[in-house]
Amino acid sequence: MSKTARFFAGLRVADEDPADAFLRVTSYRGAEVIEAPEGTVEVPANHVRFSVWVGDRAHCVVSIPESEARELAAFLTAETHRVETV
């Protein structure tokens, strides 16, 4: 499987936010079939998967198609640029 992952440190903004949280973003370029004793999983190509980790455990995961990932990147770029120029 062709994939790239990057971790982003979390920011505590409320007392109940965990101190050791981070976001893992993985870009999947190629498809792959993974076989395990529990069953087979088909991982599709061209999607981005976000997982919220606290310590060594993922608490939430969501995947979006590559087209949505490009929209997200454009949104974040525009918003962070807008904030910098205000």
mmCIF file of C-alpha atoms in Angstrom:
data_model
loop_
_atom_site.group_PDB
_atom_site.id
_atom_site.type_symbol
_atom_site.label_atom_id
_atom_site.label_comp_id
_atom_site.label_asym_id
_atom_site.label_seq_id
_atom_site.Cartn_x
_atom_site.Cartn_y
_atom_site.Cartn_z
ATOM 1 C CA MET A 1 0.000 0.000 0.000
ATOM 2 C CA SER A 2 1.259 3.435 -0.831
ATOM 3 C CA LYS A 3 0.473 5.747 2.060
ATOM 4 C CA THR A 4 1.926 8.699 3.908
ATOM 5 C CA ALA A 5 1.039 9.654 7.482
ATOM 6 C CA ARG A 6 1.665 12.751 9.538
ATOM 7 C CA PHE A 7 0.907 13.507 13.173
ATOM 8 C CA PHE A 8 -0.294 16.882 14.457
ATOM 9 C CA ALA A 9 -0.128 17.843 18.143
ATOM 10 C CA GLY A 10 -3.408 18.636 19.861
ATOM 11 C CA LEU A 11 -4.064 21.924 21.629
ATOM 12 C CA ARG A 12 -5.855 21.971 24.968
ATOM 13 C CA VAL A 13 -8.513 24.692 24.979
ATOM 14 C CA ALA A 14 -10.670 23.358 27.829
ATOM 15 C CA ASP A 15 -9.875 21.660 31.115
ATOM 16 C CA GLU A 16 -11.498 18.403 29.957
ATOM 17 C CA ASP A 17 -9.325 18.219 26.811
ATOM 18 C CA PRO A 18 -6.686 15.497 27.104
ATOM 19 C CA ALA A 19 -3.091 16.676 27.329
ATOM 20 C CA ASP A 20 -1.715 13.891 25.127
ATOM 21 C CA ALA A 21 -4.090 14.073 22.138
ATOM 22 C CA PHE A 22 -3.016 14.318 18.540
ATOM 23 C CA LEU A 23 -4.402 14.037 15.024
ATOM 24 C CA ARG A 24 -3.056 11.490 12.576
ATOM 25 C CA VAL A 25 -3.698 12.224 8.896
ATOM 26 C CA THR A 26 -2.968 9.471 6.401
ATOM 27 C CA SER A 27 -3.080 9.826 2.626
ATOM 28 C CA TYR A 28 -3.725 6.534 0.826
ATOM 29 C CA ARG A 29 -2.539 6.461 -2.798
ATOM 30 C CA GLY A 30 -2.891 2.781 -3.670
ATOM 31 C CA ALA A 31 -5.504 0.126 -2.904
ATOM 32 C CA GLU A 32 -4.693 -2.952 -0.869
ATOM 33 C CA VAL A 33 -6.383 -5.998 0.606
ATOM 34 C CA ILE A 34 -5.381 -6.750 4.201
ATOM 35 C CA GLU A 35 -6.023 -10.231 5.538
ATOM 36 C CA ALA A 36 -6.130 -10.954 9.260
ATOM 37 C CA PRO A 37 -7.560 -13.734 11.438
ATOM 38 C CA GLU A 38 -10.591 -11.495 12.086
ATOM 39 C CA GLY A 39 -11.311 -11.134 8.354
ATOM 40 C CA THR A 40 -10.330 -9.331 5.180
ATOM 41 C CA VAL A 41 -10.401 -5.571 4.713
ATOM 42 C CA GLU A 42 -10.201 -3.781 1.371
ATOM 43 C CA VAL A 43 -8.504 -0.398 1.721
ATOM 44 C CA PRO A 44 -9.425 1.803 -1.255
ATOM 45 C CA ALA A 45 -6.990 4.094 -3.044
ATOM 46 C CA ASN A 46 -7.129 7.878 -3.182
ATOM 47 C CA HIS A 47 -8.625 8.810 0.153
ATOM 48 C CA VAL A 48 -7.513 10.577 3.315
ATOM 49 C CA ARG A 49 -8.117 9.146 6.782
ATOM 50 C CA PHE A 50 -8.192 11.225 9.956
ATOM 51 C CA SER A 51 -7.845 9.636 13.367
ATOM 52 C CA VAL A 52 -7.960 11.303 16.764
ATOM 53 C CA TRP A 53 -5.541 9.686 19.172
ATOM 54 C CA VAL A 54 -5.170 10.055 22.914
ATOM 55 C CA GLY A 55 -2.006 8.395 24.098
ATOM 56 C CA ASP A 56 -1.653 5.139 22.177
ATOM 57 C CA ARG A 57 -5.332 4.643 21.232
ATOM 58 C CA ALA A 58 -7.447 5.972 18.360
ATOM 59 C CA HIS A 59 -10.775 7.329 19.657
ATOM 60 C CA CYS A 60 -12.386 8.416 16.406
ATOM 61 C CA VAL A 61 -11.660 7.787 12.736
ATOM 62 C CA VAL A 62 -13.143 9.171 9.528
ATOM 63 C CA SER A 63 -12.097 8.821 5.896
ATOM 64 C CA ILE A 64 -12.893 11.292 3.127
ATOM 65 C CA PRO A 65 -12.409 11.042 -0.638
ATOM 66 C CA GLU A 66 -9.433 12.799 -2.172
ATOM 67 C CA SER A 67 -11.720 15.461 -3.699
ATOM 68 C CA GLU A 68 -12.975 16.416 -0.235
ATOM 69 C CA ALA A 69 -9.407 16.433 1.089
ATOM 70 C CA ARG A 70 -8.485 18.999 -1.579
ATOM 71 C CA GLU A 71 -11.481 21.123 -0.532
ATOM 72 C CA LEU A 72 -10.387 20.856 3.103
ATOM 73 C CA ALA A 73 -6.842 21.900 2.207
ATOM 74 C CA ALA A 74 -8.145 24.930 0.285
ATOM 75 C CA PHE A 75 -10.437 25.887 3.171
ATOM 76 C CA LEU A 76 -7.652 25.649 5.755
ATOM 77 C CA THR A 77 -5.231 27.560 3.547
ATOM 78 C CA ALA A 78 -7.737 30.369 2.999
ATOM 79 C CA GLU A 79 -8.749 30.523 6.660
ATOM 80 C CA THR A 80 -5.233 30.524 8.071
ATOM 81 C CA HIS A 81 -4.171 33.128 5.532
ATOM 82 C CA ARG A 82 -7.203 35.274 6.419
ATOM 83 C CA VAL A 83 -6.368 35.040 10.115
ATOM 84 C CA GLU A 84 -2.724 36.021 9.476
ATOM 85 C CA THR A 85 -3.733 39.125 7.532
ATOM 86 C CA VAL A 86 -6.342 40.412 10.014
#
